Amino acid sequence: MTTFGIDLIHQAAARIRGKIVTTPLLSSPQLDELAGCRLLVKAENLQRTGSFKIRGALNKILSLTDAERARGIVAFSSGNHGQAVAAAAKQAGCRATIVLPATAPKIKIDNCRWWGADVVTYDPDTQDREDVGMKFVHEQGMTLVHPFDDHLVMAGQGTAGLELAEQAKEQGHTIDTLVLNCSGGGLSSGVVTAVNNASPGVQVFLVEPEGGEKMARSLASGQPERNPMGTHTLLDALSGPNAGAKPLEVLSQYPVTCLSASNQQALHAMAVAFRLLKIVVEPGGAASLAAVLNNPDHFRGKTVAIVCSGGNVDAAVFSRALSAR
Amino acid sequence: MTTFGIDLIHQAAARIRGKIVTTPLLSSPQLDELAGCRLLVKAENLQRTGSFKIRGALNKILSLTDAERARGIVAFSSGNHGQAVAAAAKQAGCRATIVLPATAPKIKIDNCRWWGADVVTYDPDTQDREDVGMKFVHEQGMTLVHPFDDHLVMAGQGTAGLELAEQAKEQGHTIDTLVLNCSGGGLSSGVVTAVNNASPGVQVFLVEPEGGEKMARSLASGQPERNPMGTHTLLDALSGPNAGAKPLEVLSQYPVTCLSASNQQALHAMAVAFRLLKIVVEPGGAASLAAVLNNPDHFRGKTVAIVCSGGNVDAAVFSRALSAR
């Protein structure tokens, strides 16, 4: 078994260089005042396909052999990963099949199709997405691009952390706290590894949807836990059913504090990002901002880095966020 | 009289370096398909204070003598310039008085005050903002930071064009068309000078609010023209009463095509930027995107650079844009 670490992330950065956006690290004095800390916001909503997911998908697909790519790839996803895999596959010139919950926002389904992928939907209340996806692996010899439980995917997501650490340094900041949205753990395991390498001892917070704290329970139990089937949240990008074993193994090496964000807190954070950062963030992408704004005692006076991980949100939900202020 | 040119813009870039955001140059394959051209979007809505205006304001204020700065500065503005001057003055440690129309969006008035500036309002239907502002110059010895009719301000705005040209080159693009929002002409005169220096012969389009085409008429007549008092538009950032003499002198050197954007077209462009770029753009900031989307024959197959010049928009107007789709 390969060991996950900073070397894999550096390799990923070299592999995907020039194929992704170096997203900006934003800040706002008004936001700092509101949050009571110095807040550095990595705007991965501005990434290709509207979320960080293209980083891991590209790193995985570009690591395949030509023969593997010729057989095609398959991905299951609450939406952002599917769209990213579809785009990455198109770029690499291979066929992609995306397995999506029938409840995914329409924008996410449409976007997968726009990139030329085949879309297959399933019922998240009664079917397991991994089972649906694995059928294509077993029957058609496709390669699964897992949304998080794969070192190459985790390493790709970690490149956001490399950029974040470098940009913070260029701007003259020393990050002492890192707050990350967490679902399966792909983003958080990669970014924690990269940022801790640049700023050893950085304090780590993970944020999950209220009522869907599968990683918090996994870190407590020492094994990957699942959310009960039928758990619904507006933070759909963080609504995957289970925590990843490989991400859990990485995250377990750090003293991590777990927080959660409610639907209402995420909507409020979206409105704050609209007003003070001028960016469009989806509910799941705003979880870390919501956690910082709603748990000020953890962050007062600190230099806090967060990742706004996605911006794929329907107009109706965004308008709801703006009117909820 | 000094001559305006690329040297002034390079000096401005050196003067304000590290004090502003290098905003990203964004693009989207889906947006390219919609527009029928390769579209490069300089996201100045992500700039400090939510618009490009801080570039010119900082360049002007940092060029003053200590004695001038001690007497304070004054600015009149439809909003974005005022906020930028307030922030730049705070950074330079000097007093600022901002003269705003009573009709400016509340967010713009609040933001000037947040930066510690004094705000004075006037009635745009009956009073001339320049007269109100000049009272402070004559009675209190303050320095006017003009929103556009000043070579130092124009040079500061031009730094956005330097960045744009460099980022396009890094991304492997050759800009052949430049489409810029225009009111007094500060942004457009600076950016045209910078981009034409990097890409000689670039084709230039200016976009004004429908019914308020003061620069188009100025270019036709050869002298700075005014909009009639009482002209209202949702594109408030482009609603200043007159074109600038100094910007006009610069813009007259280029073969410029003038277009206009309606309220409805701007709202639609804001919704497109929301959906495909994940950025918050105000109506006036979306004029160039609106013009590209609504005049496809001018741009088909070209590599087109635009500047989304601001993102200071009330939630109600933004929600209106999202529901107008």
XYZ file of C-alpha atoms in Angstrom, chain A residues 68-292:
225
model
C -7.466 1.973 -19.083
C -8.530 5.306 -20.552
C -9.757 3.544 -23.709
C -12.189 1.436 -21.629
C -13.661 4.586 -20.113
C -14.273 5.799 -16.605
C -17.208 5.863 -14.246
C -17.958 8.085 -11.267
C -20.699 8.347 -8.680
C -21.288 11.692 -7.113
C -23.691 14.050 -5.393
C -22.947 16.271 -8.376
C -19.748 18.333 -8.269
C -17.481 15.299 -8.594
C -19.523 13.987 -11.499
C -19.276 17.233 -13.392
C -15.538 17.417 -12.737
C -14.978 13.849 -13.912
C -17.038 14.544 -17.036
C -14.904 17.599 -17.831
C -11.623 15.857 -17.036
C -12.607 12.863 -19.187
C -13.422 15.135 -22.092
C -10.038 16.818 -21.719
C -8.308 13.415 -21.657
C -10.398 12.183 -24.597
C -12.085 9.268 -22.838
C -15.699 8.184 -22.271
C -17.312 8.864 -18.908
C -20.455 7.553 -17.230
C -21.690 9.556 -14.263
C -23.965 8.049 -11.601
C -26.002 10.796 -9.892
C -28.769 10.855 -7.284
C -32.110 11.664 -8.887
C -32.369 14.450 -6.268
C -29.256 16.341 -7.472
C -29.798 19.979 -8.521
C -30.730 20.138 -12.194
C -27.720 22.358 -12.933
C -25.400 19.518 -11.887
C -27.098 16.923 -14.092
C -27.214 19.285 -17.077
C -23.552 20.150 -16.650
C -22.426 16.508 -16.732
C -24.310 16.046 -19.985
C -22.844 19.293 -21.383
C -19.371 17.782 -21.044
C -20.479 14.809 -23.087
C -20.829 12.259 -20.296
C -23.557 9.634 -20.007
C -25.695 10.243 -16.903
C -27.350 7.425 -14.916
C -29.555 8.361 -11.939
C -30.401 6.384 -8.798
C -32.693 6.809 -5.787
C -30.514 7.868 -2.830
C -33.142 6.709 -0.310
C -33.150 3.095 -1.496
C -30.003 2.497 -3.586
C -26.292 2.665 -2.773
C -24.457 4.808 -5.328
C -21.286 2.784 -5.001
C -23.172 -0.408 -5.950
C -24.615 1.308 -9.023
C -21.193 2.626 -10.068
C -19.351 -0.644 -9.507
C -21.671 -2.424 -11.936
C -19.952 -0.483 -14.749
C -16.530 -1.412 -13.421
C -17.346 -5.114 -13.287
C -19.420 -5.381 -16.452
C -17.609 -2.973 -18.786
C -14.068 -2.817 -17.464
C -14.352 0.893 -16.719
C -12.112 2.537 -14.129
C -13.847 4.033 -11.123
C -12.809 7.581 -10.268
C -13.767 7.513 -6.624
C -14.891 10.875 -5.196
C -12.565 10.637 -2.208
C -11.326 7.176 -1.202
C -8.294 7.148 -3.509
C -4.824 8.534 -2.820
C -4.569 10.049 -6.306
C -7.867 11.874 -5.865
C -6.890 13.051 -2.371
C -3.532 14.251 -3.717
C -5.237 16.199 -6.488
C -7.511 17.959 -4.008
C -4.451 18.657 -1.877
C -3.043 20.894 -4.612
C -5.604 23.496 -3.476
C -3.780 23.442 -0.152
C -0.371 23.902 -1.805
C -1.682 26.990 -3.592
C -3.390 28.262 -0.466
C -0.200 28.004 1.607
C 1.875 29.700 -1.068
C -0.627 32.524 -1.639
C -0.953 33.168 2.096
C 2.827 33.448 2.349
C 2.985 35.825 -0.638
C 0.358 37.984 1.060
C 2.419 38.044 4.249
C 0.166 35.835 6.364
C 0.999 32.921 8.660
C -1.920 30.507 8.768
C -2.540 29.161 12.239
C -6.021 27.708 11.718
C -7.535 25.746 8.836
C -11.300 25.183 8.511
C -12.483 22.759 5.835
C -15.785 21.501 4.501
C -15.888 17.729 4.865
C -17.931 14.936 3.361
C -15.982 11.825 2.334
C -12.734 13.533 3.326
C -10.967 13.871 -0.047
C -10.530 17.632 0.114
C -9.773 17.832 3.800
C -7.197 15.005 3.882
C -5.303 16.522 0.953
C -5.450 20.154 2.057
C -4.562 19.387 5.688
C -1.499 17.467 4.499
C -0.371 20.300 2.240
C -1.001 23.165 4.665
C 0.437 21.322 7.651
C 3.567 20.713 5.605
C 3.916 24.479 5.026
C 2.704 25.497 8.512
C 3.450 22.607 10.888
C 1.035 22.387 13.781
C -1.760 24.297 12.053
C -4.997 23.808 13.994
C -7.582 21.877 11.948
C -11.386 22.147 12.015
C -13.704 20.065 9.839
C -17.255 21.194 9.129
C -20.131 18.847 8.241
C -23.849 19.388 7.673
C -25.880 19.395 10.887
C -27.326 15.902 11.289
C -24.808 14.372 8.861
C -21.617 14.300 10.934
C -20.224 11.039 9.548
C -16.556 12.097 9.744
C -16.873 13.325 13.321
C -18.256 9.908 14.256
C -15.589 8.171 12.179
C -12.781 10.045 13.935
C -14.358 9.102 17.277
C -14.817 5.426 16.441
C -11.641 4.984 14.377
C -13.508 3.504 11.419
C -15.415 4.994 8.480
C -19.011 5.601 9.504
C -22.121 6.152 7.376
C -24.953 8.623 7.598
C -28.348 6.935 7.945
C -30.052 6.575 4.546
C -32.628 9.293 4.009
C -30.567 12.053 5.654
C -31.363 15.249 3.746
C -29.579 18.604 3.904
C -29.436 21.723 1.794
C -25.640 21.240 1.840
C -25.934 18.626 -0.921
C -22.230 18.721 -1.815
C -21.485 17.342 1.670
C -24.309 14.798 1.689
C -22.479 11.681 0.530
C -23.435 8.599 2.560
C -20.059 7.607 4.014
C -16.672 8.810 5.198
C -13.645 7.457 3.325
C -11.274 4.948 4.887
C -8.150 6.452 3.294
C -9.041 10.062 4.154
C -9.901 8.944 7.691
C -6.476 7.342 8.028
C -4.839 10.665 7.086
C -7.107 12.888 9.160
C -6.627 10.643 12.217
C -2.986 11.760 12.334
C -4.000 15.320 13.255
C -5.770 16.743 16.300
C -8.993 17.662 14.516
C -11.983 19.543 15.942
C -15.318 18.791 14.248
C -18.059 21.389 13.838
C -21.346 21.382 11.979
C -23.329 23.936 9.984
C -27.109 24.144 9.708
C -28.996 24.955 6.514
C -29.775 28.411 7.874
C -26.164 29.099 8.833
C -24.972 28.046 5.374
C -27.538 30.317 3.678
C -26.406 33.227 5.839
C -22.759 32.535 4.975
C -23.676 32.521 1.274
C -25.230 35.963 1.705
C -22.106 37.215 3.489
C -19.894 35.898 0.670
C -22.191 37.596 -1.854
C -22.019 40.918 -0.044
C -18.379 41.082 1.046
C -16.469 38.786 -1.345
C -18.659 39.058 -4.493
C -18.565 35.324 -5.050
C -21.270 32.717 -5.592
C -20.919 29.867 -3.093
C -23.216 26.857 -2.831
C -24.580 25.741 0.576
C -22.051 22.925 1.039
C -19.266 25.217 -0.134
C -20.193 27.777 2.507
C -20.089 25.374 5.472
C -16.636 26.443 6.665
C -17.500 30.142 6.421
C -20.714 29.419 8.317
C -18.779 27.587 11.036
C -16.312 30.461 11.456
